[in-house]
PDB file of C-alpha atoms and ligand atoms in Angstrom:
ATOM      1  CA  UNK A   1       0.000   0.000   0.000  1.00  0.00           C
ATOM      2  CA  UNK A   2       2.678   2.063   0.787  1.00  0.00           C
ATOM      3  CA  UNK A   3       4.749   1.430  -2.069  1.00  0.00           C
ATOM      4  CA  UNK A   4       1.874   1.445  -3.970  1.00  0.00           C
ATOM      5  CA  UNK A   5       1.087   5.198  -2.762  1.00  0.00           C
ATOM      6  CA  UNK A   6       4.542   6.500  -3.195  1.00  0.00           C
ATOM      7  CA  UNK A   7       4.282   4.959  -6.875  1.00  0.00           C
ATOM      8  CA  UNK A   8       1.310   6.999  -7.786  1.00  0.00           C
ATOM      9  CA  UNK A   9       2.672  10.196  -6.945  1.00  0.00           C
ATOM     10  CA  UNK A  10       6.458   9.863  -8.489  1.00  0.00           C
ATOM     11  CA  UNK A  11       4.357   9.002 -11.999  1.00  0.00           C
ATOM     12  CA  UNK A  12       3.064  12.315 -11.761  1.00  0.00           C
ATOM     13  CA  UNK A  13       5.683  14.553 -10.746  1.00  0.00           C
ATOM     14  CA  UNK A  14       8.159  15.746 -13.391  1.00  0.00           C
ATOM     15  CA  UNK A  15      11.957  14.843 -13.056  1.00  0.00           C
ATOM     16  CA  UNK A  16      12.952  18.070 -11.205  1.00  0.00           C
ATOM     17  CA  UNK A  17      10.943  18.066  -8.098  1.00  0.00           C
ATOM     18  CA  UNK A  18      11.959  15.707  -5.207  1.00  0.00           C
ATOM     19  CA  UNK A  19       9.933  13.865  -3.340  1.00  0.00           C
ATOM     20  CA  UNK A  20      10.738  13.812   0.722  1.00  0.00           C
ATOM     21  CA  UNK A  21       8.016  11.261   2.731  1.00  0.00           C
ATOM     22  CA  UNK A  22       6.913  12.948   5.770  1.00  0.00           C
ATOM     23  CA  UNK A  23       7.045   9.655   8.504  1.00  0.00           C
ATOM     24  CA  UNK A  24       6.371  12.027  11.786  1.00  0.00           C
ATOM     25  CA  UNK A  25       3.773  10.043  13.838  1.00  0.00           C
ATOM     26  CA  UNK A  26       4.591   6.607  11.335  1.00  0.00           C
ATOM     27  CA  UNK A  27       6.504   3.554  13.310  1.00  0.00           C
ATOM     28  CA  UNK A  28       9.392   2.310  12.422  1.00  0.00           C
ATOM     29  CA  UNK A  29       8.282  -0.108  10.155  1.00  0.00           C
ATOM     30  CA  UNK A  30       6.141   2.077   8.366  1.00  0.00           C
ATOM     31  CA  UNK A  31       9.247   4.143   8.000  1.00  0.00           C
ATOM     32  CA  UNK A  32      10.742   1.232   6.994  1.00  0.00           C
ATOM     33  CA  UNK A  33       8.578   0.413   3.800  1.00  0.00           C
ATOM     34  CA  UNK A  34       8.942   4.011   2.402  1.00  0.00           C
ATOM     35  CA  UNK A  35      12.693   3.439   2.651  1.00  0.00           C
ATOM     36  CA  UNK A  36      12.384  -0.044   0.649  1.00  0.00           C
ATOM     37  CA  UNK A  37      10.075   1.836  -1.850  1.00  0.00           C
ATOM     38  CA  UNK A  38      12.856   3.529  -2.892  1.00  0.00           C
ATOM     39  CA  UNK A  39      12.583   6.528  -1.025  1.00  0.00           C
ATOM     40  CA  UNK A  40      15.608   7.677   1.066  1.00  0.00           C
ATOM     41  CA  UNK A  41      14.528  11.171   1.679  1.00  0.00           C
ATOM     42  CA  UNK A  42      12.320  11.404   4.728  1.00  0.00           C
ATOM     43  CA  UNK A  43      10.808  14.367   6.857  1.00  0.00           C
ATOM     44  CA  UNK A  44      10.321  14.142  10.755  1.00  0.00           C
ATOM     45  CA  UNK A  45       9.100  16.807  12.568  1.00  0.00           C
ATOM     46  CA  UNK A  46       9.656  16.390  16.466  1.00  0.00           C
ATOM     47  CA  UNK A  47      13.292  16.069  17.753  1.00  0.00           C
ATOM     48  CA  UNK A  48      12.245  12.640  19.910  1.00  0.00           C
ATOM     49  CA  UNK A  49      10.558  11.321  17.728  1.00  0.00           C
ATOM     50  CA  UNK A  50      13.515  11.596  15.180  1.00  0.00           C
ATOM     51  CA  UNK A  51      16.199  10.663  17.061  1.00  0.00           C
ATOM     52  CA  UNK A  52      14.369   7.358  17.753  1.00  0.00           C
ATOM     53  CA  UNK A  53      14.360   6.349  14.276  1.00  0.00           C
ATOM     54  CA  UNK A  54      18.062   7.665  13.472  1.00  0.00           C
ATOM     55  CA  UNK A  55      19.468   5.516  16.377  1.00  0.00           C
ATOM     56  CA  UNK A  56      17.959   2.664  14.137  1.00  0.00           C
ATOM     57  CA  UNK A  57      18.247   3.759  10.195  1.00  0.00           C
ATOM     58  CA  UNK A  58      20.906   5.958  10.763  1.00  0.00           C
ATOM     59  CA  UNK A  59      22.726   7.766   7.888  1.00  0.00           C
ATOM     60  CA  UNK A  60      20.810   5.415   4.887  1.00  0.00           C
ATOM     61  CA  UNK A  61      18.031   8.241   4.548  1.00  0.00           C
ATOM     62  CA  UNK A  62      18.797  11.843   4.149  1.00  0.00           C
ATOM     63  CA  UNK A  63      17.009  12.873   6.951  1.00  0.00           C
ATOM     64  CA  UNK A  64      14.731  16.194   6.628  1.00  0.00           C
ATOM     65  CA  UNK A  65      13.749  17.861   9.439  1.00  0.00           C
ATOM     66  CA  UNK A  66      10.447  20.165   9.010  1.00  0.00           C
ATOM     67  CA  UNK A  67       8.947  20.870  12.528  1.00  0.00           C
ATOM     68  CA  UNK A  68       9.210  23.898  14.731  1.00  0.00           C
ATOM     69  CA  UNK A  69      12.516  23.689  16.537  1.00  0.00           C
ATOM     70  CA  UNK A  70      13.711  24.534  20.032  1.00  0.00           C
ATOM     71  CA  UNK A  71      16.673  26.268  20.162  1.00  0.00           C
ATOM     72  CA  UNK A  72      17.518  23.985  23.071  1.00  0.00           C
ATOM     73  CA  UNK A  73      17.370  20.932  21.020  1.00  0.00           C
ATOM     74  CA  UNK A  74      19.481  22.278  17.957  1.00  0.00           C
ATOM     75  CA  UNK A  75      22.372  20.422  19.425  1.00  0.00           C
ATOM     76  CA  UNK A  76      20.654  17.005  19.372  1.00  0.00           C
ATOM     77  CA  UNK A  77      20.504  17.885  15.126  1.00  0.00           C
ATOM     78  CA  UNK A  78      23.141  18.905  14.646  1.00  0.00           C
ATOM     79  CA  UNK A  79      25.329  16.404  12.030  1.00  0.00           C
ATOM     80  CA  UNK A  80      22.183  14.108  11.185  1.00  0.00           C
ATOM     81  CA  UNK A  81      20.209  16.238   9.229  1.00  0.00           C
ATOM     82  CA  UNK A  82      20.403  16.547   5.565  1.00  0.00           C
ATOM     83  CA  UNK A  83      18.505  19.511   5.597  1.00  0.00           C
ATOM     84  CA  UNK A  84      16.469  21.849   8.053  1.00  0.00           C
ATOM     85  CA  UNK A  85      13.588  23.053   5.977  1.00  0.00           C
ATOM     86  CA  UNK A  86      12.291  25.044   9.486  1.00  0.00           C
ATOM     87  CA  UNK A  87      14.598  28.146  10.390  1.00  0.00           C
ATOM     88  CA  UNK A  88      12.165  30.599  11.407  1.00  0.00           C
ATOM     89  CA  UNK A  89      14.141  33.202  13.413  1.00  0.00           C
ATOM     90  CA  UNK A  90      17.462  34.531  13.692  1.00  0.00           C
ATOM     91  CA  UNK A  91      17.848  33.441  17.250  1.00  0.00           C
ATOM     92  CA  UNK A  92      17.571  29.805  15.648  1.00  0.00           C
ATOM     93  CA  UNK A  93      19.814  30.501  12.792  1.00  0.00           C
ATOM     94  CA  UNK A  94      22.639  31.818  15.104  1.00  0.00           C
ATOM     95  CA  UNK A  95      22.237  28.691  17.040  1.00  0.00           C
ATOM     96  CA  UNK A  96      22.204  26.458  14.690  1.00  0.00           C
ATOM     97  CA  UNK A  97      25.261  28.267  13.519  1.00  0.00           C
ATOM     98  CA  UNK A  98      27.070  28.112  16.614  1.00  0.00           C
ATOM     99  CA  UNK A  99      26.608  24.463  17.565  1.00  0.00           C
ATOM    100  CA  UNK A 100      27.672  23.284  13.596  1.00  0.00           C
ATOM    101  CA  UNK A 101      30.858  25.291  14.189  1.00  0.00           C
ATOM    102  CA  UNK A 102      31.044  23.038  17.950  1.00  0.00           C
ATOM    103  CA  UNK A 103      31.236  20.211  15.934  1.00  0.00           C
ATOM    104  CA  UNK A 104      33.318  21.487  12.894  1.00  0.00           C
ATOM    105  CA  UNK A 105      30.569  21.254  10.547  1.00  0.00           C
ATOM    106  CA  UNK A 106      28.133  23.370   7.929  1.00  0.00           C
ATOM    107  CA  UNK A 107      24.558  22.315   8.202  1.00  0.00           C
ATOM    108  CA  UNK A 108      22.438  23.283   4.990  1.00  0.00           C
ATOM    109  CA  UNK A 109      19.082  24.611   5.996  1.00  0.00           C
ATOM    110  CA  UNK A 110      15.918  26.726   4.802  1.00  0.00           C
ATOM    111  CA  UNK A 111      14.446  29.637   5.326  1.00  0.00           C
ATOM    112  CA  UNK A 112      11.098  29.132   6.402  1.00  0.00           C
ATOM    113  CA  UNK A 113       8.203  32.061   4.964  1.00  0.00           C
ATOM    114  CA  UNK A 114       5.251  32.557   6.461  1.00  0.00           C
ATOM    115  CA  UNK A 115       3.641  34.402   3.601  1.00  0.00           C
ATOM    116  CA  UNK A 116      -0.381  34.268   4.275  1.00  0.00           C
ATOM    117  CA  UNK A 117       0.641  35.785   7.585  1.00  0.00           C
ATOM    118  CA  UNK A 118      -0.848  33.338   9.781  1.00  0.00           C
ATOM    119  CA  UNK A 119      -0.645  33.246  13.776  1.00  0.00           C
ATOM    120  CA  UNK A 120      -0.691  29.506  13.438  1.00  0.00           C
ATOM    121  CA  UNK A 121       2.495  29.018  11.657  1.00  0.00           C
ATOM    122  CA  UNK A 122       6.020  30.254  12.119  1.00  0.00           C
ATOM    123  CA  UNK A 123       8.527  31.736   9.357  1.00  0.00           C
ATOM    124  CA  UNK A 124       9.907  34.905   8.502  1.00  0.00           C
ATOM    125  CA  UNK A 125       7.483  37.561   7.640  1.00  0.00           C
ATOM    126  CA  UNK A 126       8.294  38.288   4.067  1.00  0.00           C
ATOM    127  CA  UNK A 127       9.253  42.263   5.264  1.00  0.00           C
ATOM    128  CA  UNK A 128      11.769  40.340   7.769  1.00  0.00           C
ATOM    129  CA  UNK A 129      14.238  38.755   4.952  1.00  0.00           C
ATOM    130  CA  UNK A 130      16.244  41.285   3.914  1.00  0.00           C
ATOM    131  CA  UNK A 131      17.474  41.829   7.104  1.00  0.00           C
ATOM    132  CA  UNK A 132      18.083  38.140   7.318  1.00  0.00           C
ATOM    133  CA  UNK A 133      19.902  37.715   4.191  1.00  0.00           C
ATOM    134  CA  UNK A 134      22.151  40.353   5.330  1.00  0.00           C
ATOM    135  CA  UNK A 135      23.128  38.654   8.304  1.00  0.00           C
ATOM    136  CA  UNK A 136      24.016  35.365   7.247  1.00  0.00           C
ATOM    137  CA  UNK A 137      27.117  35.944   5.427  1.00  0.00           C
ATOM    138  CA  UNK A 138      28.517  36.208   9.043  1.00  0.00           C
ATOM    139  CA  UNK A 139      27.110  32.772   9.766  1.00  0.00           C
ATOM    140  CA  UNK A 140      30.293  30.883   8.566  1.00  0.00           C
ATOM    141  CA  UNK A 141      28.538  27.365   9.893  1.00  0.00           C
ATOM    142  CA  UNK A 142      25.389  27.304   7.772  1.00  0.00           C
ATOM    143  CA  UNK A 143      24.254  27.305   4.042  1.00  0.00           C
ATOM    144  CA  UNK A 144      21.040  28.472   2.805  1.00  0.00           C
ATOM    145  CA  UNK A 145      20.231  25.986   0.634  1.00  0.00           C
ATOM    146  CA  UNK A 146      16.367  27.369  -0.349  1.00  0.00           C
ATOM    147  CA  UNK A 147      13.154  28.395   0.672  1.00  0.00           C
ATOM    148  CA  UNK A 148      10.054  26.647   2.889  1.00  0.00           C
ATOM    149  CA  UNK A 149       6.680  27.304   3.039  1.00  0.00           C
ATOM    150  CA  UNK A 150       2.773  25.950   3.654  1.00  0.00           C
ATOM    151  CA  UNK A 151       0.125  26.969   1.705  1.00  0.00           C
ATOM    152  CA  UNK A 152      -2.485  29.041   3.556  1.00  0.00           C
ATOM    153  CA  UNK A 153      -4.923  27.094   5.040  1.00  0.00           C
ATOM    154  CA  UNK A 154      -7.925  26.965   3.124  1.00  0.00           C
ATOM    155  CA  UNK A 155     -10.237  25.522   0.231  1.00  0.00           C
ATOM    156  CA  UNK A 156      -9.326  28.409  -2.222  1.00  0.00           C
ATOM    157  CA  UNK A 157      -6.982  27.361  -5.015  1.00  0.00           C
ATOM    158  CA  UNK A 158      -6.198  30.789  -5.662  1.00  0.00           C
ATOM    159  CA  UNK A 159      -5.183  31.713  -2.868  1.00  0.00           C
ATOM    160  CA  UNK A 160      -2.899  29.302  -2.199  1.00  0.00           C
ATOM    161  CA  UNK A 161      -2.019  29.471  -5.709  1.00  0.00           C
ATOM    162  CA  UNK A 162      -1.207  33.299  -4.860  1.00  0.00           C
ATOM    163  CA  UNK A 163       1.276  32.376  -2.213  1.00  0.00           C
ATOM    164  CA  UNK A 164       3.415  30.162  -4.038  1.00  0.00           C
ATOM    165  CA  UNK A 165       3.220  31.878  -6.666  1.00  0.00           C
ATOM    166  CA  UNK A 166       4.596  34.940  -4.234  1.00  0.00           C
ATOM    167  CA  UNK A 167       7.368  32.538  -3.116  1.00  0.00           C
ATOM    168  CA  UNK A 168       8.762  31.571  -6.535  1.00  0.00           C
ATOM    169  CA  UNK A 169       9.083  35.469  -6.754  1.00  0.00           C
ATOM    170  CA  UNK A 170      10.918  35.821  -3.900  1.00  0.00           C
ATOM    171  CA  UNK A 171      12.858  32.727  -4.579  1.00  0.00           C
ATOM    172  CA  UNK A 172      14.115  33.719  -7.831  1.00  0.00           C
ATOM    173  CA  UNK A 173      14.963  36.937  -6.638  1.00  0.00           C
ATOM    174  CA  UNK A 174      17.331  35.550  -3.800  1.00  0.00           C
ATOM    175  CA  UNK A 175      18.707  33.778  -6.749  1.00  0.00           C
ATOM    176  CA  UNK A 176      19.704  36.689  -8.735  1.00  0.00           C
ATOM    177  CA  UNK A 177      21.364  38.383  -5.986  1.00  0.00           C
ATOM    178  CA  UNK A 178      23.631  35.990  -5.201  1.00  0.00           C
ATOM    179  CA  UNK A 179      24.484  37.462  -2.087  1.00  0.00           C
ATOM    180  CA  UNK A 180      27.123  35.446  -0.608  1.00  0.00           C
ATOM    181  CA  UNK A 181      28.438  31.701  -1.096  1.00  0.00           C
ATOM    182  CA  UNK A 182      26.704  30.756   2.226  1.00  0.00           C
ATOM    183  CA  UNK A 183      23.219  31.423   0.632  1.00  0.00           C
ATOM    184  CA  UNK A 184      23.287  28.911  -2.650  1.00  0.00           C
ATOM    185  CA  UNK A 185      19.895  28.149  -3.933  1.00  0.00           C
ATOM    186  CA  UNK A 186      18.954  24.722  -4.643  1.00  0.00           C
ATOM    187  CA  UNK A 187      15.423  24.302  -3.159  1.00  0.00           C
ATOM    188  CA  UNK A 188      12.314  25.928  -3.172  1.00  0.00           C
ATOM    189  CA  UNK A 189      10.176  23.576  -0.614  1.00  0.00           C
ATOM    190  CA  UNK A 190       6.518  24.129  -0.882  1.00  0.00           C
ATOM    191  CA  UNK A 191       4.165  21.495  -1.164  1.00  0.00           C
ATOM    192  CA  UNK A 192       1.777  18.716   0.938  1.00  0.00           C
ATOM    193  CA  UNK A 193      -0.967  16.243   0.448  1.00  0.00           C
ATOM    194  CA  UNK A 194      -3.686  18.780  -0.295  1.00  0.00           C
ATOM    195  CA  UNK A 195      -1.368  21.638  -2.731  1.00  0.00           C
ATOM    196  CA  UNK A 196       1.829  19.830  -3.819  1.00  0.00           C
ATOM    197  CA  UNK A 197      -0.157  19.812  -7.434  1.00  0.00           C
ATOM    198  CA  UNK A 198      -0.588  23.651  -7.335  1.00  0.00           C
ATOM    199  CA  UNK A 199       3.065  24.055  -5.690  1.00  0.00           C
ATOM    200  CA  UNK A 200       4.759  22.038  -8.810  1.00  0.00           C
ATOM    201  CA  UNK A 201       2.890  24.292 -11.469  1.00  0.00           C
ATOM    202  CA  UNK A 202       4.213  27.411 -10.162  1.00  0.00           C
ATOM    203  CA  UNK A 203       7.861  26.437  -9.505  1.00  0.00           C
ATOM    204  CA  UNK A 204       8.435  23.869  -6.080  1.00  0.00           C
ATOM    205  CA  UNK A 205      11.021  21.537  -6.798  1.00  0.00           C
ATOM    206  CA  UNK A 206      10.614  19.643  -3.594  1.00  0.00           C
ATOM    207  CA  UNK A 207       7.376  18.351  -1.815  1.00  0.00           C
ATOM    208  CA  UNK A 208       6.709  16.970   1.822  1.00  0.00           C
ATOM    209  CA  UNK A 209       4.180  14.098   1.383  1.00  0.00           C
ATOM    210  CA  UNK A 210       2.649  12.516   4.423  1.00  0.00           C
ATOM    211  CA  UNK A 211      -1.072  11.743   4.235  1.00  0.00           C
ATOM    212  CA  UNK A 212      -0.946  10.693   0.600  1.00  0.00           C
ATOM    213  CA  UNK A 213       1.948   7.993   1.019  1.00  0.00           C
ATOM    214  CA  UNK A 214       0.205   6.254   4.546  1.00  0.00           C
ATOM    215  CA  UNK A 215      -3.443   6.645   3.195  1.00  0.00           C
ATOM    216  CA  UNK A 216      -5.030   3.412   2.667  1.00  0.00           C
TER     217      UNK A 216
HETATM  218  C1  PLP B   1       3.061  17.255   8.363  1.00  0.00           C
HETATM  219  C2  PLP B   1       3.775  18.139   7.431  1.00  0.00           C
HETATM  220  C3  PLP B   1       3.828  17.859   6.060  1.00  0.00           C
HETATM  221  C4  PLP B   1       3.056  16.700   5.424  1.00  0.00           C
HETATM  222  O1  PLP B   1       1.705  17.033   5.339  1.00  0.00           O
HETATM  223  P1  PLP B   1       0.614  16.089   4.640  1.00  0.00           P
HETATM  224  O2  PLP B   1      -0.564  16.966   4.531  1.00  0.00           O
HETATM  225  O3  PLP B   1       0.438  14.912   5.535  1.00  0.00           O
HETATM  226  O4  PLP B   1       1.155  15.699   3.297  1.00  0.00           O
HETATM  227  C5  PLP B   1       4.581  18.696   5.255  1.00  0.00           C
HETATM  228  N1  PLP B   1       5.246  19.754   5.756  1.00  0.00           N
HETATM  229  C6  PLP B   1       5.211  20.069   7.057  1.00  0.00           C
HETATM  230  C7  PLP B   1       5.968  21.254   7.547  1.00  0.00           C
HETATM  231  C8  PLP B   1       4.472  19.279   7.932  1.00  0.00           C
HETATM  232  O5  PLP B   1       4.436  19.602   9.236  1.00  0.00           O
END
């Protein structure tokens, strides 16, 4: 079922855009059967949760890590993650950059947007980044590898159409820049069960799939 699931949607999406399977709240051996489906990047959301699985699969995925994240628990990341799609503040950023250097490493990460504005979710406010992408040229232990955000919460196409369509913007404008070789664009995450169809048209090149892929 699950492979079954995950074969459905890589028909449909075009060559470019990269699928990571979102296994927060899915056992091990649920994580398991994604992983034999042929999918080795994965998205976990809560640090516990995560480090229970990585104890067991270990370095074999490319681990993605897409929740809200604690400061305090940075250091528990820090060296298994292939990529942090979740910076949301510059506190975070700096401490992510400080406890990477700790360990003599670079840890690629996102910038998350929070572009419909909404209390609910976290990001930058889109007002916010320039100030951001000023700082992290001084941030010797990360790369900005991209750009993360949800669609809006709501039934309206449009209007989540709108937003992503407002991120690709902002995207490719980061790109032209080319502010400093810590920021490198590569990925422009945007994309679940309900939009990743809308996100591919206007430009994601790398969706977070949970619901779809453990459906029955
Ligand atoms: C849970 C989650 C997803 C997956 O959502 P589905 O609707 O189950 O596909 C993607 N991105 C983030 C940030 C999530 O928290």
């Amino acid at each position: 079922m699950i492979a079954d699931n995950i074969r459905k949607i890589e028909l449909e999406l075009p060559e470019h855009v990269k699928l990571v399977a979102v296994t927060k709240y899915h056992s091990l051996e649920e994580t398991q059967a994604v992983i034999d489906a042929g999918v080795l990047d994965l998205g976990e959301s809560r640090v516990q949760d995560f480090l229970k699985k990585y104890e067991v699969l270990g370095d074999k995925p490319r681990w993605h890590f897409i929740g809200h994240l604690q400061k305090n628990k940075v250091k528990y990341l820090i060296g298994k993650t292939y990529l942090i799609h979740s910076v949301d503040s510059l506190a975070l950023l700096k401490v992510i950059d400080h406890e990477s250097e700790k360990k003599g490493l670079i840890t690629s990460i996102l910038l998350q947007l929070n572009l419909a504005r909404e209390e609910s979710k976290s990001g930058f406010l889109e007002e916010e980044l320039k100030n951001v992408l000023t700082v992290i040229p001084k941030y010797k232990n990360i790369k900005v590898l991209g750009l993360m955000a949800m669609g809006p919460l709501t039934q309206n196409n449009e209007e989540i159409r709108n937003i992503f369509v407002e991120l690709k913007k902002i995207y490719d404008r980061i790109v032209e820049e080319s502010l400093s070789n810590n920021i490198q664009m590569e990925y422009l995450s945007m994309g679940m069960t309900d939009d990743y169809r809308i996100a591919v048209e206007e430009g994601s090149n790398m969706i977070r799939i949970g619901r779809k892929i453990f459906n029955r």
